[in-house]
PDB file of C-alpha atoms in Angstrom:
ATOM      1  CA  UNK A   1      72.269  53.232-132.531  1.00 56.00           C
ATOM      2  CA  UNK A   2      68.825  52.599-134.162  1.00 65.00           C
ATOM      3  CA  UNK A   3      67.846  54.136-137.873  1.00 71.00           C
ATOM      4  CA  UNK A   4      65.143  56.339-135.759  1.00 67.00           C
ATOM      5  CA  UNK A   5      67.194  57.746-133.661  1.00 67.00           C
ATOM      6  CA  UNK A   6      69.987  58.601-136.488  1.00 70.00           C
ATOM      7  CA  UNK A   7      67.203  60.072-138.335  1.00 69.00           C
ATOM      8  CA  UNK A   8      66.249  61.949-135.506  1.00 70.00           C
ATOM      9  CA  UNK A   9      69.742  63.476-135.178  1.00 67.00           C
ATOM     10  CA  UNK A  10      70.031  64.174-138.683  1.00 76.00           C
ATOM     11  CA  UNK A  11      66.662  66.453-138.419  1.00 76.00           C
ATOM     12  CA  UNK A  12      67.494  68.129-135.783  1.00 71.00           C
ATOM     13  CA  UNK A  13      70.605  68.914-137.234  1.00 69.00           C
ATOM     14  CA  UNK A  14      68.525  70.355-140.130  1.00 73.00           C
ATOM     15  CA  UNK A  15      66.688  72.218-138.299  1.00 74.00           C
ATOM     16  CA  UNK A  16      69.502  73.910-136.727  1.00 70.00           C
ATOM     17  CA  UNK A  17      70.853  74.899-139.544  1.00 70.00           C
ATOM     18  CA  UNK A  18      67.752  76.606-141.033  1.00 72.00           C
ATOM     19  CA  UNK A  19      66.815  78.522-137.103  1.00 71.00           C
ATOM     20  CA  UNK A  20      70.472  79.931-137.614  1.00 68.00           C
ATOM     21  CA  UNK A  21      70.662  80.746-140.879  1.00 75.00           C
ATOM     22  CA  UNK A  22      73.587  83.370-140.677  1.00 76.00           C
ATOM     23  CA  UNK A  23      75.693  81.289-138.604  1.00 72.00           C
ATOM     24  CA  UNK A  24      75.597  78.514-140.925  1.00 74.00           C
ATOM     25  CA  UNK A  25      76.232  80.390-143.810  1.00 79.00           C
ATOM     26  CA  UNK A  26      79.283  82.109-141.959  1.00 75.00           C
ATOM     27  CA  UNK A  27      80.505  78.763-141.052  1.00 75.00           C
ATOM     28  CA  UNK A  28      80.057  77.798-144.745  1.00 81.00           C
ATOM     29  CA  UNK A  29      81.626  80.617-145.924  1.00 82.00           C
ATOM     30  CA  UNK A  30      84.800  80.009-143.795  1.00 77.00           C
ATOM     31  CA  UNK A  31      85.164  76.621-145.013  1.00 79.00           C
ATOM     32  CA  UNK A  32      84.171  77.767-148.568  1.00 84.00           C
ATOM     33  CA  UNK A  33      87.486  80.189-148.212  1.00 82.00           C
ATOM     34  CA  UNK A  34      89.476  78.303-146.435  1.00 79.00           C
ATOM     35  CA  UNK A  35      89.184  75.137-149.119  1.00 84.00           C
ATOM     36  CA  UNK A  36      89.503  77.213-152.243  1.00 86.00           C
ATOM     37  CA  UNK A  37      93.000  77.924-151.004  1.00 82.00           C
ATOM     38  CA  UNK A  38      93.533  74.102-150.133  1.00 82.00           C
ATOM     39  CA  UNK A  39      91.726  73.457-153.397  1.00 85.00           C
ATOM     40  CA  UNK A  40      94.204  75.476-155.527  1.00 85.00           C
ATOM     41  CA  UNK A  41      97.107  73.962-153.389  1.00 82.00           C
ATOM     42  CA  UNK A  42      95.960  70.780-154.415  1.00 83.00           C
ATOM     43  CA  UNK A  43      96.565  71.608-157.683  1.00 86.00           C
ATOM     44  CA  UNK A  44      99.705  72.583-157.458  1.00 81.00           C
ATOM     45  CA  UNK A  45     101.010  70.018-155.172  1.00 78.00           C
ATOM     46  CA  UNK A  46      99.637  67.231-157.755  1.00 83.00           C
ATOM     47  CA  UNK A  47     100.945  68.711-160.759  1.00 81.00           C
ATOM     48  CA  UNK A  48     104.510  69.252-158.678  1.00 77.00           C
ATOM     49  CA  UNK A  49     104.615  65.404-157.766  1.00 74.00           C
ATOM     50  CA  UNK A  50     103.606  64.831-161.722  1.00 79.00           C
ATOM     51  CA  UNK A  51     106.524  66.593-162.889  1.00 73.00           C
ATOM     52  CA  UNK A  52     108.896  65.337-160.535  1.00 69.00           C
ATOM     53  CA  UNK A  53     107.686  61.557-161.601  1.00 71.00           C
ATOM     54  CA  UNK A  54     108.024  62.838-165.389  1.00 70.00           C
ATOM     55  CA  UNK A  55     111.713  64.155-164.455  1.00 69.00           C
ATOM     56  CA  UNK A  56     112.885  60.755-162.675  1.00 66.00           C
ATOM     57  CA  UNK A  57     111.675  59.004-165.682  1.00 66.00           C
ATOM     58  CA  UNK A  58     113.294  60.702-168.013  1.00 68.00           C
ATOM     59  CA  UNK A  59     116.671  60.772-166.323  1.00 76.00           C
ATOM     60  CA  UNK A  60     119.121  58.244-167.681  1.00 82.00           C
ATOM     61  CA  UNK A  61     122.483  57.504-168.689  1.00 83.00           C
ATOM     62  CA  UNK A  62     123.030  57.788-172.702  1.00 84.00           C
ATOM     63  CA  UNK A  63     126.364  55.478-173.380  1.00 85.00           C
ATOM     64  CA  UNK A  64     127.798  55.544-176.637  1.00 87.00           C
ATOM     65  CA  UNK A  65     129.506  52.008-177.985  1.00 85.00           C
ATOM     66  CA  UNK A  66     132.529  52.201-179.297  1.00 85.00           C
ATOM     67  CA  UNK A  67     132.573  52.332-183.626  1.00 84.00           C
ATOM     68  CA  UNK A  68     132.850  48.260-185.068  1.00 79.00           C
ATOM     69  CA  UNK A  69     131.510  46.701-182.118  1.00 82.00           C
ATOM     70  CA  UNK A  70     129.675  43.102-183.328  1.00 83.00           C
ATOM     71  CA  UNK A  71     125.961  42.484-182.909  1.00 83.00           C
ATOM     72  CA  UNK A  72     126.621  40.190-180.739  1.00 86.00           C
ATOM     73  CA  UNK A  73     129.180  41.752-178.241  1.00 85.00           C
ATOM     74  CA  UNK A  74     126.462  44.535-178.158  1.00 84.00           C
ATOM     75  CA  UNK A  75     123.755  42.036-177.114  1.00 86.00           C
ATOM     76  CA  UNK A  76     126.317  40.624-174.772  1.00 87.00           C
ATOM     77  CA  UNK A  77     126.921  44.186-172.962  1.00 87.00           C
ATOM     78  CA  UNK A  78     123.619  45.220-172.984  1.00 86.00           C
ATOM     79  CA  UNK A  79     122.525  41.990-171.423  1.00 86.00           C
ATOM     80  CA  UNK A  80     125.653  42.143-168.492  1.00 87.00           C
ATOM     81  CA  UNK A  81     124.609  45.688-167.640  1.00 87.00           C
ATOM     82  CA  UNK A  82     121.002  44.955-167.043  1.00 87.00           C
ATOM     83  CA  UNK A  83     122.115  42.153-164.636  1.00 88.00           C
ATOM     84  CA  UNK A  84     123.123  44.671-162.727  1.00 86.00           C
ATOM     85  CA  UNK A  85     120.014  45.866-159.674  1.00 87.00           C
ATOM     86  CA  UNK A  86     120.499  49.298-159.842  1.00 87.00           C
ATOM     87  CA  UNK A  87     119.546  49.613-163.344  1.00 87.00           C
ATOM     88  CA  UNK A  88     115.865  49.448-164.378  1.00 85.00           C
ATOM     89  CA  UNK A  89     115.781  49.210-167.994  1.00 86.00           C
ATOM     90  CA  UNK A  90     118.314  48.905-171.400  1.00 88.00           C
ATOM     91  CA  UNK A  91     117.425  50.161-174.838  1.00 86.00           C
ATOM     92  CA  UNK A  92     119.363  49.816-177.560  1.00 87.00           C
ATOM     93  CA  UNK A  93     119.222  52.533-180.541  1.00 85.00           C
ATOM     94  CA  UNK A  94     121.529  51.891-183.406  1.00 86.00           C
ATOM     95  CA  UNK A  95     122.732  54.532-185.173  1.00 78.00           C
ATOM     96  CA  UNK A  96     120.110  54.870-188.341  1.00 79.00           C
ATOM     97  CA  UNK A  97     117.516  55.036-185.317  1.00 80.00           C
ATOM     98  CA  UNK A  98     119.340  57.172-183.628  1.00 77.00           C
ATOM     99  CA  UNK A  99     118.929  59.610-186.591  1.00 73.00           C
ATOM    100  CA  UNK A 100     115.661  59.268-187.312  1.00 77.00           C
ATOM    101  CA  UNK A 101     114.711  60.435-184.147  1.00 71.00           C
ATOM    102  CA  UNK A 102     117.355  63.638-184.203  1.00 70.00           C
ATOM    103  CA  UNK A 103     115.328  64.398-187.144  1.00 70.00           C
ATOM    104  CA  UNK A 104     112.106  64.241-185.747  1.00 73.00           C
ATOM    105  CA  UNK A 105     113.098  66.310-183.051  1.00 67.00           C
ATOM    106  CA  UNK A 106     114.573  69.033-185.426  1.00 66.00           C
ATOM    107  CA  UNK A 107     111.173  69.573-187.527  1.00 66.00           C
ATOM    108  CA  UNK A 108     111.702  71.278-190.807  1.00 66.00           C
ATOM    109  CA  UNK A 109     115.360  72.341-189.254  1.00 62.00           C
ATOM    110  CA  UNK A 110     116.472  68.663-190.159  1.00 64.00           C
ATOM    111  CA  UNK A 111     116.576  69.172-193.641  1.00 66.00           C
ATOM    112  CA  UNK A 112     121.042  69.615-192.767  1.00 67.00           C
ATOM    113  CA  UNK A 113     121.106  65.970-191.832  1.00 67.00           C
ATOM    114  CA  UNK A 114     120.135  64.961-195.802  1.00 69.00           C
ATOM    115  CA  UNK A 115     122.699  62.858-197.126  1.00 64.00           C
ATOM    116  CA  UNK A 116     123.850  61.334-193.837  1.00 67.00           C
ATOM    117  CA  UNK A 117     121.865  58.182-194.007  1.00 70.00           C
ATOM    118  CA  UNK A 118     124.163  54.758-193.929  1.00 65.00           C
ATOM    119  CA  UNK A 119     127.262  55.001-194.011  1.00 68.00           C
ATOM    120  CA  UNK A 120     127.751  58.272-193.684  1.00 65.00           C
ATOM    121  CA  UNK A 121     125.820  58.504-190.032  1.00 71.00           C
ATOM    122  CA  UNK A 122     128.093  59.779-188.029  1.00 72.00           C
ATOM    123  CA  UNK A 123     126.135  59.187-184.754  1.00 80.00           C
ATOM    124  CA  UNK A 124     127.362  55.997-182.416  1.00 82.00           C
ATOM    125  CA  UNK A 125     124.998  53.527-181.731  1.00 83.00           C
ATOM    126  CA  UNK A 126     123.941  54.118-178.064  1.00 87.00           C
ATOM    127  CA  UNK A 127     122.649  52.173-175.125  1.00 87.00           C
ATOM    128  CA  UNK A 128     120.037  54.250-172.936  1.00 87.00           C
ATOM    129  CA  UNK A 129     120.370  53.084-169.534  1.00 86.00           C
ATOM    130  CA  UNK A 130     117.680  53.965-166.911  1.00 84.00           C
ATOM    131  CA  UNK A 131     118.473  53.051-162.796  1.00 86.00           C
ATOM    132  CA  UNK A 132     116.305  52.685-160.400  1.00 83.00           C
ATOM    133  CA  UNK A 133     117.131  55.156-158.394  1.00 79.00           C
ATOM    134  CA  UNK A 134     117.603  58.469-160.334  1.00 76.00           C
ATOM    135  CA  UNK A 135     119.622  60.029-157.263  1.00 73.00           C
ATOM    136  CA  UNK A 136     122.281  57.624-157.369  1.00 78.00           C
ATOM    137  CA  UNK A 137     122.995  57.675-161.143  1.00 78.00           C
ATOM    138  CA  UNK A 138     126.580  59.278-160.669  1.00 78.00           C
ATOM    139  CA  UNK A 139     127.660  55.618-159.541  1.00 82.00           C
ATOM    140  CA  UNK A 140     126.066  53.782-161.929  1.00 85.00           C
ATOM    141  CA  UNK A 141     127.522  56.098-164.729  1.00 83.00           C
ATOM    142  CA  UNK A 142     131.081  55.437-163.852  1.00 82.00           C
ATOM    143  CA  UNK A 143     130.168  51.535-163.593  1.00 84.00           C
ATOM    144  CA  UNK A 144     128.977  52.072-166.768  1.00 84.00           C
ATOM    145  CA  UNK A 145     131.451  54.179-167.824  1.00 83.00           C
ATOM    146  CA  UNK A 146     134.109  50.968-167.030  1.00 84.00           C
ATOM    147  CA  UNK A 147     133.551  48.556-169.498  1.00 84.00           C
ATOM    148  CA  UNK A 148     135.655  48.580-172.270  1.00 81.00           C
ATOM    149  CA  UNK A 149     133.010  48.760-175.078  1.00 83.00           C
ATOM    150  CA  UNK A 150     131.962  51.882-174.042  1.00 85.00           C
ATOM    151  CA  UNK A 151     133.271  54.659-175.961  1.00 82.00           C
ATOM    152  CA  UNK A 152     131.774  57.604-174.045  1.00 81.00           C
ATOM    153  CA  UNK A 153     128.754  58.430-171.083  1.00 83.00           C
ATOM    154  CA  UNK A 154     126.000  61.106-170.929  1.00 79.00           C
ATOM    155  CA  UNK A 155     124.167  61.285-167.675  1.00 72.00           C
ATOM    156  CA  UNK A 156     123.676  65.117-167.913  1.00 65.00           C
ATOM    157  CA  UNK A 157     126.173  66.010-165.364  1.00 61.00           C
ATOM    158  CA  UNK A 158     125.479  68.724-162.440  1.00 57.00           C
ATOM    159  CA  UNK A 159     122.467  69.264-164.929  1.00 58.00           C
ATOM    160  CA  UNK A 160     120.458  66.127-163.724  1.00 57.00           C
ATOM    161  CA  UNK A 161     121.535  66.601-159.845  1.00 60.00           C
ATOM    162  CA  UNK A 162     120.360  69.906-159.718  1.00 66.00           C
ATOM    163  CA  UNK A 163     117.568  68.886-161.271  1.00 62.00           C
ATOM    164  CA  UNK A 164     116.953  66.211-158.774  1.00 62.00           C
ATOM    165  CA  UNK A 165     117.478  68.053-156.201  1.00 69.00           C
ATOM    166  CA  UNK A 166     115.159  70.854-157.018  1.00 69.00           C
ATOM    167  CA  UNK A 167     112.373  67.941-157.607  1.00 64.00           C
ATOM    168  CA  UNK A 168     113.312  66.827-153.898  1.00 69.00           C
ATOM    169  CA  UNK A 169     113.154  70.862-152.533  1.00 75.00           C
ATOM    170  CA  UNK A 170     109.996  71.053-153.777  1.00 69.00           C
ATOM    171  CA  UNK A 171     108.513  68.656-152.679  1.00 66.00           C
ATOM    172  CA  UNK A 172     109.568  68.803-149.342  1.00 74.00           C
ATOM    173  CA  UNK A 173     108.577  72.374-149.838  1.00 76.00           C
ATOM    174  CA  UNK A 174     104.785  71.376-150.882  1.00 68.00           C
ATOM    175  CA  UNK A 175     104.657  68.587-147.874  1.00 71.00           C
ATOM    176  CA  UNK A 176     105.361  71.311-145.639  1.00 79.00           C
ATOM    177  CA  UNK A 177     102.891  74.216-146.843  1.00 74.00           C
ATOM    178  CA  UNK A 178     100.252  71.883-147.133  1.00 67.00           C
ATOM    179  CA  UNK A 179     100.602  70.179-143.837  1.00 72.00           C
ATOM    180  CA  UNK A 180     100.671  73.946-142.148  1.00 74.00           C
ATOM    181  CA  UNK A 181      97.666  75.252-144.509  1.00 68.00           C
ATOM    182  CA  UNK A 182      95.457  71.863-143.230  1.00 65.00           C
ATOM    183  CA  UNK A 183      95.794  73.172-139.441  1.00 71.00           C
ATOM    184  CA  UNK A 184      95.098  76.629-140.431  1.00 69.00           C
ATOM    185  CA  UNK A 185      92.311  75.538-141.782  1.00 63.00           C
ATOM    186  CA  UNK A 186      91.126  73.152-139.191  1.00 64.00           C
ATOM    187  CA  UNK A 187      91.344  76.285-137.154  1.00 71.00           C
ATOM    188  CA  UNK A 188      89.453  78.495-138.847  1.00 66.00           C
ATOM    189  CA  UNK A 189      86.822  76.458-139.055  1.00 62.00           C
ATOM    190  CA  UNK A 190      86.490  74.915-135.927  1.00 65.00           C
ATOM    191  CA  UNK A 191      86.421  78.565-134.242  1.00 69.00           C
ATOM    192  CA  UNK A 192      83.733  79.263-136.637  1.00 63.00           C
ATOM    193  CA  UNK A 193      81.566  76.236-136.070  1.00 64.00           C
ATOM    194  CA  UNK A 194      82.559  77.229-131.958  1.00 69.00           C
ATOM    195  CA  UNK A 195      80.473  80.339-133.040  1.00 69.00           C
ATOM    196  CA  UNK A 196      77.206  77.840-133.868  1.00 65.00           C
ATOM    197  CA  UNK A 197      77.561  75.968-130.609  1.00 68.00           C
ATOM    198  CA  UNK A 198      78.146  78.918-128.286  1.00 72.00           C
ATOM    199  CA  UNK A 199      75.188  80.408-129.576  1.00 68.00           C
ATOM    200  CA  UNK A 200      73.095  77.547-128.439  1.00 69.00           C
ATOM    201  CA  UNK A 201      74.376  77.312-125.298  1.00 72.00           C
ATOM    202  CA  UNK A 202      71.500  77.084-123.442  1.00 76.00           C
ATOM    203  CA  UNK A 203      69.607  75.008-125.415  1.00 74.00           C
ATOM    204  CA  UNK A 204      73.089  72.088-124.713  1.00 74.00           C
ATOM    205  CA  UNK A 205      72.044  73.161-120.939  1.00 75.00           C
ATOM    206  CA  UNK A 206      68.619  72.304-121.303  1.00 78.00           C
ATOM    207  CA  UNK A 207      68.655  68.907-122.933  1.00 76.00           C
ATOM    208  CA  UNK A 208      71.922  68.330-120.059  1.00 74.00           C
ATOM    209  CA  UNK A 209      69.053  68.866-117.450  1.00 78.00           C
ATOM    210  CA  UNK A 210      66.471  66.824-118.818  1.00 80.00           C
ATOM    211  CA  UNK A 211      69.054  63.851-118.255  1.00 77.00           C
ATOM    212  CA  UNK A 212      70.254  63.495-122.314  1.00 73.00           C
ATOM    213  CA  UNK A 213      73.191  61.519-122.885  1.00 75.00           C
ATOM    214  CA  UNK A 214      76.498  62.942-124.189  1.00 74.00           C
ATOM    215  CA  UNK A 215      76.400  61.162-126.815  1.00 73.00           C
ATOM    216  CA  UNK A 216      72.649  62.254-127.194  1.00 76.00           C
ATOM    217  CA  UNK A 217      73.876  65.571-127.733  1.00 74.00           C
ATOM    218  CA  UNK A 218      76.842  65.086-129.694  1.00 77.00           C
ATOM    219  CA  UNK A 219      75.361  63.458-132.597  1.00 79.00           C
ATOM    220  CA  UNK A 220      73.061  66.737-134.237  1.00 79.00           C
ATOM    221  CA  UNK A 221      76.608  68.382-134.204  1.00 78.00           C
ATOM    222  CA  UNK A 222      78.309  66.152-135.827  1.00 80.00           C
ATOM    223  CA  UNK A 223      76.061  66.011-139.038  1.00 82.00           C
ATOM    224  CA  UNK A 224      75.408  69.650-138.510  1.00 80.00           C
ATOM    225  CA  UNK A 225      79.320  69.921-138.805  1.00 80.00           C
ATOM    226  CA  UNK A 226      79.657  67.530-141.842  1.00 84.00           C
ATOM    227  CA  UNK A 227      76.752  68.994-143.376  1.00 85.00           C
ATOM    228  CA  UNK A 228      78.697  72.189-143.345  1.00 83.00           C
ATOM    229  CA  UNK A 229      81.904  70.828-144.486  1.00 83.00           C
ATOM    230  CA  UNK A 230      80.623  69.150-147.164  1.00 87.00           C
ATOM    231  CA  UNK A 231      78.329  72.257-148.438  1.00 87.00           C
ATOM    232  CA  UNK A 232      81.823  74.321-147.798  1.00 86.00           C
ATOM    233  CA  UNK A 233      83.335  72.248-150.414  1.00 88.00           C
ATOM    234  CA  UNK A 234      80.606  72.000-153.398  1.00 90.00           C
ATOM    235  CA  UNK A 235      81.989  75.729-154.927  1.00 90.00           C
ATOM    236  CA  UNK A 236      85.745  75.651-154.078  1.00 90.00           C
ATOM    237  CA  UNK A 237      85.480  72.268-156.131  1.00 92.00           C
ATOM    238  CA  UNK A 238      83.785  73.761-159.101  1.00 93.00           C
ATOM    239  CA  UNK A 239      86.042  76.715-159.259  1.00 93.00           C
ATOM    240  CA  UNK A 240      89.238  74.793-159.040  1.00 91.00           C
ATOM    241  CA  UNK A 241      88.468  72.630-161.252  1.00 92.00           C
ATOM    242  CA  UNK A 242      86.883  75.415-163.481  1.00 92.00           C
ATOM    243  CA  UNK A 243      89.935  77.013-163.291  1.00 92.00           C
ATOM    244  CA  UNK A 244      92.418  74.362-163.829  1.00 90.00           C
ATOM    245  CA  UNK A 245      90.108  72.980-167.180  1.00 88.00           C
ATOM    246  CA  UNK A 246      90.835  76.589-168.701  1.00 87.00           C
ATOM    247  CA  UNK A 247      95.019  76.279-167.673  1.00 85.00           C
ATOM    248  CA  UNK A 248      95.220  72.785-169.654  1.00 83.00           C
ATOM    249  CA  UNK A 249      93.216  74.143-172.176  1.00 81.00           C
ATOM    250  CA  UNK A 250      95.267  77.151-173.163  1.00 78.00           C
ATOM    251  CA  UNK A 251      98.994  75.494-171.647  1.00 76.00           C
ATOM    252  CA  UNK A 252      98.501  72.055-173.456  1.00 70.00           C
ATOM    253  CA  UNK A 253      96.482  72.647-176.490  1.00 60.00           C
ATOM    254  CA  UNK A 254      97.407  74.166-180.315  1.00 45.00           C
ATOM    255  CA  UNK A 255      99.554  76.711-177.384  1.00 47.00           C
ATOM    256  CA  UNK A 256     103.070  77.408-177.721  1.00 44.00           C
ATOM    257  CA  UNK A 257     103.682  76.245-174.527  1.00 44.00           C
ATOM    258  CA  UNK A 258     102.196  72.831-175.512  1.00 49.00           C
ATOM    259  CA  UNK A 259     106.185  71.273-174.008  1.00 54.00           C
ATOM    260  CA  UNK A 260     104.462  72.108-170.245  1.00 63.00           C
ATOM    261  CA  UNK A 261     103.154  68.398-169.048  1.00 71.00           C
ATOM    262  CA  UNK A 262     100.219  68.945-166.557  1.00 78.00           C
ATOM    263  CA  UNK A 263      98.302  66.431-164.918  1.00 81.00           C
ATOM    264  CA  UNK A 264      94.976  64.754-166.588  1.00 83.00           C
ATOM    265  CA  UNK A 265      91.336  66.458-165.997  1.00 84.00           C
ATOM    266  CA  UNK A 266      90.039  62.992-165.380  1.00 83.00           C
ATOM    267  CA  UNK A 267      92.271  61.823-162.145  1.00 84.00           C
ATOM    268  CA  UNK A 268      92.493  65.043-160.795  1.00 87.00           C
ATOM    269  CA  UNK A 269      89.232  66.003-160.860  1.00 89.00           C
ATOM    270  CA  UNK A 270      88.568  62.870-158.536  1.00 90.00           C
ATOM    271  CA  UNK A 271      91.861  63.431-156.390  1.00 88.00           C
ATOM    272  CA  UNK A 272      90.579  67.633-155.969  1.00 89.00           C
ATOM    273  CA  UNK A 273      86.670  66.307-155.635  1.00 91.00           C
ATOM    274  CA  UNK A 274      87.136  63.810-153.088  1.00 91.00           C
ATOM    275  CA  UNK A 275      90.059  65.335-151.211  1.00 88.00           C
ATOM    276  CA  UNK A 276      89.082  68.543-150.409  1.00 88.00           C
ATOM    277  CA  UNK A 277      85.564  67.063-149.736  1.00 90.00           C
ATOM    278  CA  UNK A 278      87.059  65.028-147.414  1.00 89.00           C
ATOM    279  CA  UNK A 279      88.873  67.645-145.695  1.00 83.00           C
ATOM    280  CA  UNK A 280      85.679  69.560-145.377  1.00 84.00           C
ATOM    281  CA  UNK A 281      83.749  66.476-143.458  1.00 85.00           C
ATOM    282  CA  UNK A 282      86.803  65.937-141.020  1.00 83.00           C
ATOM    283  CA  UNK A 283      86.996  69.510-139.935  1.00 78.00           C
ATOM    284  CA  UNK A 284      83.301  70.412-139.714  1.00 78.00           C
ATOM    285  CA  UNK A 285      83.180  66.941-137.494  1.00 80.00           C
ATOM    286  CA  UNK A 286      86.178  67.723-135.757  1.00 77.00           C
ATOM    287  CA  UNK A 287      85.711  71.193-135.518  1.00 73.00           C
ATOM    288  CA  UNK A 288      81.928  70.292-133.860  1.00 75.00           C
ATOM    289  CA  UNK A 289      84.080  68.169-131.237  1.00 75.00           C
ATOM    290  CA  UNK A 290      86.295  70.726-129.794  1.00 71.00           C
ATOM    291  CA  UNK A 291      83.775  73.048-129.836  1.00 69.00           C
ATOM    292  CA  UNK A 292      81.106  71.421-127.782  1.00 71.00           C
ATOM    293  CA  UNK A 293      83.221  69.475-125.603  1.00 70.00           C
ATOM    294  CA  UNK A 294      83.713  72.996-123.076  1.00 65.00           C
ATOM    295  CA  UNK A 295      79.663  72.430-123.060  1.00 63.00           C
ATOM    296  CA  UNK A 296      79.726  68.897-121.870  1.00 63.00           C
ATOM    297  CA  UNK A 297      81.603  68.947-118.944  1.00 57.00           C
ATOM    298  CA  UNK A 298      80.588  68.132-115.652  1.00 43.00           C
TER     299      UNK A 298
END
């Protein structure tokens, strides 16, 4: 197609837009709507799959080595169990570590731990094992659990598997909603847009008899639908994002909820942003499609 005739579609499409001026703003206005709600879905569906990364990460299998174990039978152990694939990572933590970091967590509360530095630490020193695959880490905890320098296991118990499977429920749970609020919205739009090209009926007649192409006539929609996708999803983006910068700043800072991990402003901004812009430029485009094809027949 040449530049002339693009920029001839692209001002005609214009110039729709402005001769119906309430159509297009109840077109953008539907899309407007319907993206907010996609907008704040977003938001939760990233932040869902955040927290379920966070929780597979942080599952793992604390094993406790059995008092008067040697450095090097330690090193030895710690070495056979990473040989083994399903595991993805062994730390050591002796003992005096161990405490330092029970401290830490206990705040001014670990003030009853005084007095329990060398030989008095009564804590094992531990390997923390992390697999690869979080749902299977009832089998590696009893392969763990086998060798003979291992005094005792922690893997959480039912804890962890509920856990897991609650991470995998949801999202299945957020793949689902969000697949079934995309089509909604694909509808709602495209019936409005339908509203645009029905109006101009005749005017799709005219250029028809005047021996236009198809193709002629498709291409004003098109831009005239991803104009109004992407105008639809200027605000929704602001306000989510609006919204969301006030949430981290009263859930994540000097707030006693501060424990809540949420996803970054910076990479969700641009997953939100160019997402549910996106969205808005398929559905406008697609939504010009279905509605204009009726119009086109022969």
């Amino acid at each position: 197609m040449k530049i002339d005739t693009m920029f001839r579609h692209a001002r005609e499409a214009f110039k729709s837009l402005k001769r119906n001026t309430w159509m297009t703003f109840a077109a953008v206005s539907a899309v407007a709507v319907t993206l907010l709600i996609f907008g704040f879905f977003l938001v939760f569906a990233f932040n869902i799959n955040y927290l379920s990364k966070e929780l597979d990460q942080q599952v793992a299998i604390r094993a406790s080595i059995v008092p008067g174990a040697s450095a090097d039978d330690i090193e030895q152990l710690q070495k056979q169990i990473e040989q083994n694939p399903e595991v993805k990572s062994v730390t050591f933590i002796p003992k005096a570590q161990g405490l330092q970091q029970l401290k830490a967590q206990l705040g001014e509360d670990s003030k009853i731990l005084e007095g329990l530095e060398g030989e008095e630490n009564p804590l094992p020193d531990t390997l923390v094992i992390v697999p690869q695959n979080p749902q299977r880490i009832e089998e590696l905890a009893n392969k763990v659990k086998a060798h003979n320098l291992i005094e005792h296991e922690d893997h959480g118990d039912g804890v962890t598997d509920k856990l897991l499977d609650f991470s995998s429920l949801v999202r299945n749970v957020v793949l689902v909603f969000g697949l079934g609020l995309a089509v909604l919205a694909a509808f709602l739009i495209s019936n409005t847009i339908k509203l645009t090209i029905f109006a101009r009926r005749r005017e799709i007649e005219i250029m028809r008899l005047v021996g236009a192409s198809n193709w002629f006539i498709r291409w004003p929609f098109f831009i005239e639908g991803a104009f109004i996708g992407m105008l639809g999803a200027v605000f929704p983006v602001i306000i989510v994002l609006a919204f969301y910068k006030a949430a981290l700043n009263v859930l994540t800072d000097g707030s006693p909820y501060s424990f809540i991990k949420m996803l970054p402003m910076m990479p969700l901004s641009l997953y939100v942003a160019a997402l549910t812009t996106f969205l808005g430029v398929l559905i406008g485009i697609w939504g010009s499609v279905i509605s204009i094809r009726r119009f086109l027949r022969v």
